[in-house]
Tab-separated table of C-alpha atoms in Angstrom:
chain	number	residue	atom	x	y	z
A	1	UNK	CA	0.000	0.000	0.000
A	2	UNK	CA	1.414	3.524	-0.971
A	3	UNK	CA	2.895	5.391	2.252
A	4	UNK	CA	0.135	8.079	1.901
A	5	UNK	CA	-2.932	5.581	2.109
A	6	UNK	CA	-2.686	5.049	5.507
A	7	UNK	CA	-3.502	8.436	6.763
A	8	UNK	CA	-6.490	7.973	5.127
A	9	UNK	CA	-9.854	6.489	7.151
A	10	UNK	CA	-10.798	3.926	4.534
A	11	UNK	CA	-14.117	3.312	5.874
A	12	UNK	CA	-17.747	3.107	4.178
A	13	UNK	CA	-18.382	6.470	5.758
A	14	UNK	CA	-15.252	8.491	4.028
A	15	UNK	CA	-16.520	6.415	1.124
A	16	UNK	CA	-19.835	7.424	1.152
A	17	UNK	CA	-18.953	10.847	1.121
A	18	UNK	CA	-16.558	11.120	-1.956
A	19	UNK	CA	-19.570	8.645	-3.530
A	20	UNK	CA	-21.581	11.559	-2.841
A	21	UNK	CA	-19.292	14.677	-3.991
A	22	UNK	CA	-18.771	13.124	-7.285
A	23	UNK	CA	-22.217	12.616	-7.635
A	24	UNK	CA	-23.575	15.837	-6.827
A	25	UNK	CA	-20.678	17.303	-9.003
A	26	UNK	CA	-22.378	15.254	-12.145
A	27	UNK	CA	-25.592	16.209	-11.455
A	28	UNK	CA	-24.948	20.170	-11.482
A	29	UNK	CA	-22.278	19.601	-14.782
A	30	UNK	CA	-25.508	18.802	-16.213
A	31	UNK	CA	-28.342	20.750	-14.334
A	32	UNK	CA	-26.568	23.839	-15.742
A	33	UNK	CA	-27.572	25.415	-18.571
A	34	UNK	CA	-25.034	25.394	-21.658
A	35	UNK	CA	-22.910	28.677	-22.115
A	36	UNK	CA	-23.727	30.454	-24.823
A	37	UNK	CA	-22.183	33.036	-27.562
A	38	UNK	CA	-24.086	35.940	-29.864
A	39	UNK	CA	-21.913	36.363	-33.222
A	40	UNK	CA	-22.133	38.444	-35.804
A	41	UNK	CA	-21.220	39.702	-39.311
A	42	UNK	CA	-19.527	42.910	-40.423
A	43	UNK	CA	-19.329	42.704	-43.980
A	44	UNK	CA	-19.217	45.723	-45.536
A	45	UNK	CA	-18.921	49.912	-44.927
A	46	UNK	CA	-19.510	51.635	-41.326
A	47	UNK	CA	-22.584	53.273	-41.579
A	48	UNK	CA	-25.860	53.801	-39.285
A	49	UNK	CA	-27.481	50.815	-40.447
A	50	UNK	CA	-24.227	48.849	-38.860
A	51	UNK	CA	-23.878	50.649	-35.848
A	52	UNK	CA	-27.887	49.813	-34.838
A	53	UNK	CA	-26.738	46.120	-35.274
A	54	UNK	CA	-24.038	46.252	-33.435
A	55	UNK	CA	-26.022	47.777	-30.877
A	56	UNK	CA	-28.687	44.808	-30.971
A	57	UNK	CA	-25.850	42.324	-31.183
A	58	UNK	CA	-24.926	43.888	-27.608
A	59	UNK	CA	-28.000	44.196	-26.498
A	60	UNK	CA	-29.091	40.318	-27.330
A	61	UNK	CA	-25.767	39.143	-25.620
A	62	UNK	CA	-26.756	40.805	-22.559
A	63	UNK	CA	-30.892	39.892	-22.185
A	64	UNK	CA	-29.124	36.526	-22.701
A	65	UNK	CA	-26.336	36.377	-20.446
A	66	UNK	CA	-23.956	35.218	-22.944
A	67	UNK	CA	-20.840	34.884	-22.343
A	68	UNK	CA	-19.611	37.492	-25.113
A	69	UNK	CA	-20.384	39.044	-28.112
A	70	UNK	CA	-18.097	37.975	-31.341
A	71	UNK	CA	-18.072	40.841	-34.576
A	72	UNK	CA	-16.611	39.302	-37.421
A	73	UNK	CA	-15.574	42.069	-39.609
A	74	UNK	CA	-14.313	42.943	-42.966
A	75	UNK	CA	-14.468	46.397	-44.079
A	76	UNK	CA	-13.129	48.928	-45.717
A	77	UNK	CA	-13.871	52.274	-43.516
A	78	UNK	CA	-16.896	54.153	-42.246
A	79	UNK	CA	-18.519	57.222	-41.318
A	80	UNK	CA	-16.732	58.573	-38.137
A	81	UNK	CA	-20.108	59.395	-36.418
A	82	UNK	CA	-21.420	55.959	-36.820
A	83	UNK	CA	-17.785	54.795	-35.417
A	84	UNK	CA	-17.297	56.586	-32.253
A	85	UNK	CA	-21.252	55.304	-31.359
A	86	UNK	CA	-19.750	51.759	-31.692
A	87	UNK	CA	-16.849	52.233	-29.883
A	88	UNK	CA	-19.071	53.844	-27.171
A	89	UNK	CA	-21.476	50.701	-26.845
A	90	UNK	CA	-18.301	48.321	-26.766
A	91	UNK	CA	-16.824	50.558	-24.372
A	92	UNK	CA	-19.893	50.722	-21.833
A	93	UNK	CA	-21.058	46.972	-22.691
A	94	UNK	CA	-21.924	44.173	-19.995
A	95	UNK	CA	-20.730	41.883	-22.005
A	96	UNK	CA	-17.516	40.717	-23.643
A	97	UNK	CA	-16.904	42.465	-26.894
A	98	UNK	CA	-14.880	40.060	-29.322
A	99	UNK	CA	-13.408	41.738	-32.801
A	100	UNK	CA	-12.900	38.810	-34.964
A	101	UNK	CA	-11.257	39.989	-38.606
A	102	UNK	CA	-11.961	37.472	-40.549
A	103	UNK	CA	-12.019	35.309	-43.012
A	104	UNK	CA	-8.415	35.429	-44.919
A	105	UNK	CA	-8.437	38.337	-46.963
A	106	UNK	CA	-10.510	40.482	-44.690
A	107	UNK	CA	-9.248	43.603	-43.484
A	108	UNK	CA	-10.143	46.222	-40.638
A	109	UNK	CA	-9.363	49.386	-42.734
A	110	UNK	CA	-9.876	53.136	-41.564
A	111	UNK	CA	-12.535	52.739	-39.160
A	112	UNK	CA	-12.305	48.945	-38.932
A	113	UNK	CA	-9.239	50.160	-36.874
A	114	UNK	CA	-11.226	52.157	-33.962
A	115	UNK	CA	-13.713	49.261	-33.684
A	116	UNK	CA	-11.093	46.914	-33.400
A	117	UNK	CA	-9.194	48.277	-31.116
A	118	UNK	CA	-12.117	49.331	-29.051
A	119	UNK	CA	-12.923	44.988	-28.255
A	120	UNK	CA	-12.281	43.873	-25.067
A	121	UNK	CA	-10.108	41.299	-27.039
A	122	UNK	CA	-9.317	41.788	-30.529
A	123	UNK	CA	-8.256	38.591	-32.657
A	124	UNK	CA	-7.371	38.546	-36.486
A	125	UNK	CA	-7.464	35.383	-38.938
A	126	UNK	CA	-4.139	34.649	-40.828
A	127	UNK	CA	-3.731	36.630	-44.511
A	128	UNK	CA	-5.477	39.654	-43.037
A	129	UNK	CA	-4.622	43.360	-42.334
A	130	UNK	CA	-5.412	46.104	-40.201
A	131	UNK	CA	-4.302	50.008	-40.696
A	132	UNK	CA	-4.409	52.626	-42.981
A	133	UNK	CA	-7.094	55.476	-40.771
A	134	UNK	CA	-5.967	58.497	-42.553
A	135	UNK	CA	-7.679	59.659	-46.013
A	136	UNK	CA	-6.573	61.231	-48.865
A	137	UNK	CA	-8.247	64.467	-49.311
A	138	UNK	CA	-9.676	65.227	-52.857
A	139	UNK	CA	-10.657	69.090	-51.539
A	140	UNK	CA	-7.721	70.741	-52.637
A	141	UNK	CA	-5.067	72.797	-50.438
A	142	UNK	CA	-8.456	75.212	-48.742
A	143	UNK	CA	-8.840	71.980	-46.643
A	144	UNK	CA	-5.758	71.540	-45.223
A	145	UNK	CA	-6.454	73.078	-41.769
A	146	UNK	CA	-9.695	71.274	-41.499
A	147	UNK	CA	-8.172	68.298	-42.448
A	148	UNK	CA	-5.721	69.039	-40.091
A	149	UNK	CA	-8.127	69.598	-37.441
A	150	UNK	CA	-10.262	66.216	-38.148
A	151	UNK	CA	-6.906	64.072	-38.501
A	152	UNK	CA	-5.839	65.534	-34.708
A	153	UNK	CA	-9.266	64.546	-33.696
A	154	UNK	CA	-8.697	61.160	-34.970
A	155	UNK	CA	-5.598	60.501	-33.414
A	156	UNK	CA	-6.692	61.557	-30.314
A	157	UNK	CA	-9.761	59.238	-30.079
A	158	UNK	CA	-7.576	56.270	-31.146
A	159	UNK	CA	-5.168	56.739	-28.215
A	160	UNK	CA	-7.316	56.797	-26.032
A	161	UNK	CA	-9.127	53.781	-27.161
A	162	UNK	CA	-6.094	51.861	-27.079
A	163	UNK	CA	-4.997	53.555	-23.596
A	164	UNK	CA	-8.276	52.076	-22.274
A	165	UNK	CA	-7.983	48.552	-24.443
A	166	UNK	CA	-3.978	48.330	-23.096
A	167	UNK	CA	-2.662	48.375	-27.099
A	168	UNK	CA	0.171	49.736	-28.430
A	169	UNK	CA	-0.735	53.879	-28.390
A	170	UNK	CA	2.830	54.408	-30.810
A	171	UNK	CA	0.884	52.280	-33.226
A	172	UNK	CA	-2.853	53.846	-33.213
A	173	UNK	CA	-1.007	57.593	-33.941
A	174	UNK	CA	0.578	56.427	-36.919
A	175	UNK	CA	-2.326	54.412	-38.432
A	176	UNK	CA	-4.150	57.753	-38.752
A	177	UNK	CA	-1.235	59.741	-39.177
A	178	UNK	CA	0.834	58.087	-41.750
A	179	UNK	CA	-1.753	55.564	-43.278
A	180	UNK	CA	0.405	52.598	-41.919
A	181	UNK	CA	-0.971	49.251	-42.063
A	182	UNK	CA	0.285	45.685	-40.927
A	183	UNK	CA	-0.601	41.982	-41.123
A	184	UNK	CA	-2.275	39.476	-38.698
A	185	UNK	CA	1.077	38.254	-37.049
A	186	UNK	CA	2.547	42.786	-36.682
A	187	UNK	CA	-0.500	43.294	-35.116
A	188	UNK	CA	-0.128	40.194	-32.671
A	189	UNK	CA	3.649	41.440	-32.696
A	190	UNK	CA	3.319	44.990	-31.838
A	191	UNK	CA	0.292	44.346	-29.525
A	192	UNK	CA	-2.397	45.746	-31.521
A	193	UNK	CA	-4.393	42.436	-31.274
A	194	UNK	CA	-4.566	39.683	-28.892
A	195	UNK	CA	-5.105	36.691	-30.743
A	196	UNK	CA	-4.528	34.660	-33.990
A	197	UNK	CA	-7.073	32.680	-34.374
A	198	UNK	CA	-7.524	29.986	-37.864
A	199	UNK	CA	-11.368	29.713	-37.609
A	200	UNK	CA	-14.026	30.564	-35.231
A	201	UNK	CA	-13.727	27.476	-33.185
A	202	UNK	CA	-10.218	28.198	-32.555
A	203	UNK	CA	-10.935	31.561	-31.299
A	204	UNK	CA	-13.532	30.024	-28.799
A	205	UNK	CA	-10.912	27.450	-27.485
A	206	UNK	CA	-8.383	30.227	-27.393
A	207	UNK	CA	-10.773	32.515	-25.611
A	208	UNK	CA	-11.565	29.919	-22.787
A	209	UNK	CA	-10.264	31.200	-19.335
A	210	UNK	CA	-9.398	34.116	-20.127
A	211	UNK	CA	-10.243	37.426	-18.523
A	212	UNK	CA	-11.321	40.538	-19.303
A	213	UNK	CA	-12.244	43.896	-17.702
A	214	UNK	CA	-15.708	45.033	-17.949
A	215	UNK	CA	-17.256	47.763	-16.288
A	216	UNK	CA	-19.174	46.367	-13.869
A	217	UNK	CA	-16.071	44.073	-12.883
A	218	UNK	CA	-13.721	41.308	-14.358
A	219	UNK	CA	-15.287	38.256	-16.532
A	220	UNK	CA	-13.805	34.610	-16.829
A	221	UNK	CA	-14.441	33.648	-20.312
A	222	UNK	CA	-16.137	29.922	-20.545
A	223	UNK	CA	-15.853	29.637	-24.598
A	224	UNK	CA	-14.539	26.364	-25.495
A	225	UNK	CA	-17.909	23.858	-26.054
A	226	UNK	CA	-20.232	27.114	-26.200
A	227	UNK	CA	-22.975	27.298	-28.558
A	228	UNK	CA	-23.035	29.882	-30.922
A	229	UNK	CA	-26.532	31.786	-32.063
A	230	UNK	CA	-25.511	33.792	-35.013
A	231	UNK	CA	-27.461	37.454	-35.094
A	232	UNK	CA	-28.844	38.875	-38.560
A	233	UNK	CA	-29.266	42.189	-39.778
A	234	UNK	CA	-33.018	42.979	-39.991
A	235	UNK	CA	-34.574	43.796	-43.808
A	236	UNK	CA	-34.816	47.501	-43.144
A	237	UNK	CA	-31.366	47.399	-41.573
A	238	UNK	CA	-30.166	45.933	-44.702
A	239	UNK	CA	-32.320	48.465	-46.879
A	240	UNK	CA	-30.419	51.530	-45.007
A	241	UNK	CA	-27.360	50.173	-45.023
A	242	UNK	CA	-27.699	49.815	-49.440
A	243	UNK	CA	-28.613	53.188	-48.953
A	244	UNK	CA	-25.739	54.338	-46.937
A	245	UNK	CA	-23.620	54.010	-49.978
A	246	UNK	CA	-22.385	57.022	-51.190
A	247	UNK	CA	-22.260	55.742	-54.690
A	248	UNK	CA	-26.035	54.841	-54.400
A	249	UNK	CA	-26.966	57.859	-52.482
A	250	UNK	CA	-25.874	60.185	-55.590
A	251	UNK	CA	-27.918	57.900	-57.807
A	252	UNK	CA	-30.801	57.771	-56.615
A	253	UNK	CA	-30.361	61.384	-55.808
A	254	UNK	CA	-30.270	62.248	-59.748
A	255	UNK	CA	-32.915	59.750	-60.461
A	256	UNK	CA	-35.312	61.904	-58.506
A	257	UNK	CA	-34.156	65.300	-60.170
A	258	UNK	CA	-35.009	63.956	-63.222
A	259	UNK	CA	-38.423	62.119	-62.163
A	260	UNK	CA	-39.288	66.125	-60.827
A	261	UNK	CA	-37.992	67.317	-64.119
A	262	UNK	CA	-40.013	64.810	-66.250
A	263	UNK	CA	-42.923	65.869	-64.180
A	264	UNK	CA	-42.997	69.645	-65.050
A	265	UNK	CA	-42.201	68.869	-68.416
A	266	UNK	CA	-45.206	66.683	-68.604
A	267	UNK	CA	-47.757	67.932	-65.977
A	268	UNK	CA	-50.136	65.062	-65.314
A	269	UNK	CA	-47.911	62.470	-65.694
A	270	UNK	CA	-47.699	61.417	-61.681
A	271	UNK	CA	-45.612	58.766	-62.001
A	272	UNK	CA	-42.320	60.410	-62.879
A	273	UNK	CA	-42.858	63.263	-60.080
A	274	UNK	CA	-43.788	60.436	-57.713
A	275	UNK	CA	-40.669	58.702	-58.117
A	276	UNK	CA	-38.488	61.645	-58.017
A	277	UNK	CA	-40.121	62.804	-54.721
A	278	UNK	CA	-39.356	59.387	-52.845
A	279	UNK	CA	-36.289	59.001	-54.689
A	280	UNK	CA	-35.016	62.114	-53.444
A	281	UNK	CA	-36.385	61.747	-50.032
A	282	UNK	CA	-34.467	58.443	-49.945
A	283	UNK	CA	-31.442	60.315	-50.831
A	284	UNK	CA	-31.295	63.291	-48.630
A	285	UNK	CA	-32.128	60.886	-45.858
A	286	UNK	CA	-29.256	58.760	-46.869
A	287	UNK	CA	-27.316	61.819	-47.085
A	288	UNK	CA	-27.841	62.848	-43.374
A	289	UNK	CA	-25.638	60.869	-42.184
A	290	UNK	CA	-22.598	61.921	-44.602
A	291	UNK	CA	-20.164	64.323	-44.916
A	292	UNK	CA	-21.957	66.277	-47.573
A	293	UNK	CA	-20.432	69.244	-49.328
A	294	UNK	CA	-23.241	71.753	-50.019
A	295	UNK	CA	-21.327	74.110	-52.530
A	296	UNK	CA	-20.954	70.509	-54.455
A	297	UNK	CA	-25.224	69.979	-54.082
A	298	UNK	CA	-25.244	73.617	-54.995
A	299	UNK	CA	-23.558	72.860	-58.133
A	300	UNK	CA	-25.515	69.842	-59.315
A	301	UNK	CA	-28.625	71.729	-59.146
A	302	UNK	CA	-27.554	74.667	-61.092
A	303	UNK	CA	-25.996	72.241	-63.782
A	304	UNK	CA	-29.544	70.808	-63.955
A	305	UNK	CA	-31.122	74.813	-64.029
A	306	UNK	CA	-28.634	75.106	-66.897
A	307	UNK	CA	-29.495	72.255	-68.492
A	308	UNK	CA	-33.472	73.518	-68.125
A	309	UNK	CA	-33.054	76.775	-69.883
A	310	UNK	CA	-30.974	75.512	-72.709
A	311	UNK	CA	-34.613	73.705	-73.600
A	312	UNK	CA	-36.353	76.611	-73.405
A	313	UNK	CA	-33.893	79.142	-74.767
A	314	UNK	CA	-31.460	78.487	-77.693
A	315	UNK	CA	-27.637	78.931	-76.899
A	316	UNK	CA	-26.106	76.723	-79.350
A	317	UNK	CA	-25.570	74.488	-76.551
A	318	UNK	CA	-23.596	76.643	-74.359
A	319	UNK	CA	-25.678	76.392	-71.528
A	320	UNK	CA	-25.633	72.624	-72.460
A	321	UNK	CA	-21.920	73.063	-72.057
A	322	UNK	CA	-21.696	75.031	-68.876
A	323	UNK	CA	-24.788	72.454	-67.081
A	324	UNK	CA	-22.163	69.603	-67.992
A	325	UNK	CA	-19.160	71.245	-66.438
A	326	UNK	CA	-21.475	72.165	-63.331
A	327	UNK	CA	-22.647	68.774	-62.722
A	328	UNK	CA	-19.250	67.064	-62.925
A	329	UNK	CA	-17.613	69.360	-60.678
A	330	UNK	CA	-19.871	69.093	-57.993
A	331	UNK	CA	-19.842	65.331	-58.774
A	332	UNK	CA	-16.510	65.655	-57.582
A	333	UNK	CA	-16.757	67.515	-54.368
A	334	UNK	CA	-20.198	66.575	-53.303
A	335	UNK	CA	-18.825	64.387	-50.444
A	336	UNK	CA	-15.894	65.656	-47.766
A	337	UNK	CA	-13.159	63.459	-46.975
A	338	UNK	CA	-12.606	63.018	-42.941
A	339	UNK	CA	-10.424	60.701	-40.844
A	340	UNK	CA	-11.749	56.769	-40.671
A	341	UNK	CA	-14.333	58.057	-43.727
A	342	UNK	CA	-12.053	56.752	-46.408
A	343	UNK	CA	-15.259	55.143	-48.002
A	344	UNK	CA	-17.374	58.142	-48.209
A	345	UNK	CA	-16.303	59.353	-51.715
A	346	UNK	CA	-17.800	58.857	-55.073
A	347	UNK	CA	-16.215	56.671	-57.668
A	348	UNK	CA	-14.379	58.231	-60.772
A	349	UNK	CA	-16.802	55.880	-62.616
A	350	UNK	CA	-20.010	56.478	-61.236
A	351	UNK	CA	-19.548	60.476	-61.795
A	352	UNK	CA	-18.301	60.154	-65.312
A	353	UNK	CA	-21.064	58.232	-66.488
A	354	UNK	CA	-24.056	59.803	-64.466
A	355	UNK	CA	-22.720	62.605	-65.596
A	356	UNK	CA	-22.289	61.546	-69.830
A	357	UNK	CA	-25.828	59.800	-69.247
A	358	UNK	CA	-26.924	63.547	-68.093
A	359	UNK	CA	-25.635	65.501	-71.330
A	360	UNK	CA	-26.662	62.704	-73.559
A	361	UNK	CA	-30.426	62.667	-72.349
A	362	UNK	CA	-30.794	66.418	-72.463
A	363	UNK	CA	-28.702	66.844	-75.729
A	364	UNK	CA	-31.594	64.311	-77.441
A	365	UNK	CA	-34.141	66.978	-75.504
A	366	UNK	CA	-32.791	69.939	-77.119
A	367	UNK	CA	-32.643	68.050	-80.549
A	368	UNK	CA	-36.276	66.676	-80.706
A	369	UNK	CA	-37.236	70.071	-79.233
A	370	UNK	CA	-35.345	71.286	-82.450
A	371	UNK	CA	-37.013	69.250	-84.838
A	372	UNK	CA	-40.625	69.827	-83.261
A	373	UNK	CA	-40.208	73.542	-84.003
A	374	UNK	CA	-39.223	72.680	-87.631
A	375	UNK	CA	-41.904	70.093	-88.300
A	376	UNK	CA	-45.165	70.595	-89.811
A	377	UNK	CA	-48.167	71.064	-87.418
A	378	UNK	CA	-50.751	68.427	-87.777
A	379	UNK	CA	-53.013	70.029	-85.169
A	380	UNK	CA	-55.378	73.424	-85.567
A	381	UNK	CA	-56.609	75.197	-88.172
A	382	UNK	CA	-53.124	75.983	-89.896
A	383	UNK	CA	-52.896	71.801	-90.153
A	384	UNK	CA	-55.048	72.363	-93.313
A	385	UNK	CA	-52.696	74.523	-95.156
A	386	UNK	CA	-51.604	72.290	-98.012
A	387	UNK	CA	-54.496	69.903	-97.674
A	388	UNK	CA	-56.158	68.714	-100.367
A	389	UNK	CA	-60.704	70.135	-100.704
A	390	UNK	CA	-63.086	69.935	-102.410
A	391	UNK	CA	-65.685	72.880	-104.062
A	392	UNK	CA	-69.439	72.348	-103.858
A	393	UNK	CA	-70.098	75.355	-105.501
A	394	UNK	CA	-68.308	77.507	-108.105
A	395	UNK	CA	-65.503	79.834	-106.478
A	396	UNK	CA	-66.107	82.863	-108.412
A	397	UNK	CA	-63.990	83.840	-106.608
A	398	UNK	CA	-66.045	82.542	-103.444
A	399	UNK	CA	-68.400	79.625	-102.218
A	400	UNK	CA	-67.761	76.388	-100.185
A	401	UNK	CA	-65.290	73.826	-99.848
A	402	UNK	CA	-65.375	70.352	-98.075
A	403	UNK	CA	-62.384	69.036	-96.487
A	404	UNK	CA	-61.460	66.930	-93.622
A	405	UNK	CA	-65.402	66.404	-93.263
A	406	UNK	CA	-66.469	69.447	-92.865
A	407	UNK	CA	-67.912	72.678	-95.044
A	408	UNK	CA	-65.599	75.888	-95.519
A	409	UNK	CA	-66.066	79.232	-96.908
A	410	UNK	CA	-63.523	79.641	-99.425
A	411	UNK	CA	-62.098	81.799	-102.236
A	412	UNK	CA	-59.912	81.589	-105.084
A	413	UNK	CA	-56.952	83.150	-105.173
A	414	UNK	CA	-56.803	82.603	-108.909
A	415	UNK	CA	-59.620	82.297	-111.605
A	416	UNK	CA	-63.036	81.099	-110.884
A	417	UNK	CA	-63.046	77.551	-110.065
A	418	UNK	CA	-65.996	75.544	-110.880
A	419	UNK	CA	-68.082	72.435	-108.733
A	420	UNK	CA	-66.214	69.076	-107.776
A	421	UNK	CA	-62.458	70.452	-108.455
A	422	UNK	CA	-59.807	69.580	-106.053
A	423	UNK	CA	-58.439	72.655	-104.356
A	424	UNK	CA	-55.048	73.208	-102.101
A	425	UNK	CA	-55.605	75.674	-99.729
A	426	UNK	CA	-53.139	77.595	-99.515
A	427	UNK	CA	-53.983	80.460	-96.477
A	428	UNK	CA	-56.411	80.873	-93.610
A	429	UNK	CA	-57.913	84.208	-92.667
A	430	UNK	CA	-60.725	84.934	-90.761
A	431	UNK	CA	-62.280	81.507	-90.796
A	432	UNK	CA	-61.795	81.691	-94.653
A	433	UNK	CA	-59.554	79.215	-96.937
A	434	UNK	CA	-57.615	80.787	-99.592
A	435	UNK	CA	-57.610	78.198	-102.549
A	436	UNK	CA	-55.795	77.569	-105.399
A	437	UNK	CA	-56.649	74.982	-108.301
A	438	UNK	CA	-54.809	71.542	-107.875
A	439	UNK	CA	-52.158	71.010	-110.196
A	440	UNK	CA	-51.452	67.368	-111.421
């Protein structure tokens, strides 16, 4: 018998008692419910339709007690407003926050960066990236203090988020600074993240026992066999988020200038002035929530007040010309570029053909407007001038005609004309065709 059994009472009584530990022990393994983890998906631009699911996600991992929240993101940037209400959720959450960036090939770019930094543990896949928070300003050299300003702000807001989070603060200056970016295993290196992790699973086995800092006290993470209930974005938050491109904003936005110009052009129609109403509703309220340039707005419109009065008056398209020019440039400068709002610009492509489609379409206008004032009118009484009649009665030089169904005093502007000869009229005065023998 080992040399330490014999301080121990083997009797049925000790025995009894371990019996009974280990039992109750397997009965409350089992009597407690299973832990439990909310995920979900990031997959595209930072806008308000994002940070209300976030919010949810937060929300549903605390009515449920899970044991944290896991974002799994991949995007390119944001809008800075929707960003810092992220980071303040994360920051003030009851619950875990887990960044995830993933799947290989994701990245956390521009305001990725603030949201990643913000989690309570941030973990990247391998083959992704994380940096780059500064913009590149299309405004011209005017901007430069603002953009100054904004890029301070920036800078500021990412220290401190990584002062809080424990991250390297050297790191979060330049990423919005100098643009710098870095891979999965820099980031893990330089102590931006706090995890590699190959798949999901792997992050949950890597998260088991560890700790984290929450507001309302410390949190031993219990990952490993939890379930995961994967959160979706709701149909309108979908629908908002389509609309929180920039690229789609401006589209529709046009689309409804034209539906109201298609309406006063056309009074009655409905339709077309319905459209353009809600389009441009849908627009502005898309809008809202951007860093719009209103001198850029400013210029759209008048291109498209230009673009009105070369259909009304005749410039030989210069005001064709100058509505073109108008358009394009405030195209270009319709949206501001600000710090983690790298994605809130317009593509080259977008505003060159909008903006061709625009010239085009009013160019046919101005040319079928043109050729209506050249064309022969087929309504009225001057429709019947060069119509073929015919006399009842001798025109000597007056009497009656018949033409288009119906009886006309007429006189000849020649000899006297006698019954049944086909006349061309040839004038209208007074109610009165002026008629002139047809010729064969």
């Amino acid at each position: 018998m080992p040399y330490f059994l014999k301080y121990i009472p083997m009797n049925s009584r000790f025995l009894g008692r371990i019996s009974s530990i280990f039992f109750l022990s397997f009965i409350i393994s089992f009597s407690l419910p299973a832990q439990k983890v909310i995920a979900i998906n990031i997959n595209e631009s930072i806008n308000p339709a994002s940070a209300e699911f976030i919010y949810e996600g937060i929300q549903k991992a605390q009515k449920e007690n899970a044991e944290c929240l896991i974002i799994n993101l991949n995007t390119p940037g944001g809008l800075l407003v929707s960003t810092r209400e992220i980071v303040t959720n994360m920051m003030k959450s009851e619950v875990p926050v887990i960044v995830y960036v993933s799947p290989s090939g994701a990245h956390a770019g521009s305001a990725g960066v603030f949201i990643t930094m913000a989690a309570n543990i941030a973990a990247m896949a391998p083959g992704t990236n994380i940096g780059a928070a500064h913009p590149v300003s299309l405004q011209g050299k005017s901007d430069e203090v603002m953009n100054q300003k904004g890029t301070n702000d920036a800078a500021a807001f990412l220290r401190t988020i990584a002062e809080k989070r424990r991250r390297d603060v050297k790191w979060a200056e330049e990423a919005v600074r100098n643009s710098v970016a870095i891979t999965e295993e820099e980031a893990l290196e330089k102590n931006v993240i706090n995890i590699i992790a190959i798949t999901q699973k792997d992050l949950l086995a890597q998260l088991d026992g560890k700790t984290v800092e929450l507001n309302n006290g410390s949190k031993v993470l219990h990952t490993k066999n939890a379930t995961v209930s994967y959160l979706e974005m709701g149909f309108f938050q979908k629908v908002l988020s389509r609309l929180s491109d920039p690229n789609i904003a401006y589209i529709i936005m046009m689309l409804g200038f034209y539906g109201l110009l298609f309406e006063l052009f056309s009074p009655g129609a409905i339709f077309p002035g319905i459209v353009g109403v809600i389009c441009l509703i849908l627009a502005f309220y898309s809008m809202s929530s951007m860093p719009v340039n209103y001198a850029g707005l400013a210029l759209i419109v008048f291109g498209i007040i230009l673009y009105l009065l070369e259909i009304k008056i005749i410039s030989h398209g210069l005001l064709a010309i100058g509505g073109t020019v108008s358009v394009l440039l405030g195209s270009m400068i319709l949206f501001r570029s600000a710090p983690a709002e790298n994605y809130v610009s317009l593509s080259r492509a977008v505003i060159f053909a909008v903006t061709a489609t625009s010239a085009l379409f009013f160019t046919f206008l101005i040319t079928m407007g043109l050729k209506a004032q050249k064309a022969k009118k087929i309504s009225g009484q001057s429709a019947m001038i060069g119509q073929t009649a015919v006399t009842l009665s001798s025109l000597d030089p007056a009497g009656q005609v018949k033409i288009l169904g119906q009886i006309w005093k007429a006189v000849s502007l020649g000899d006297t004309i006698n019954a049944n000869e086909k006349v061309t009229v040839k004038e209208i005065k007074e109610l009165t065709l002026y008629v002139e023998p047809q010729t064969i």
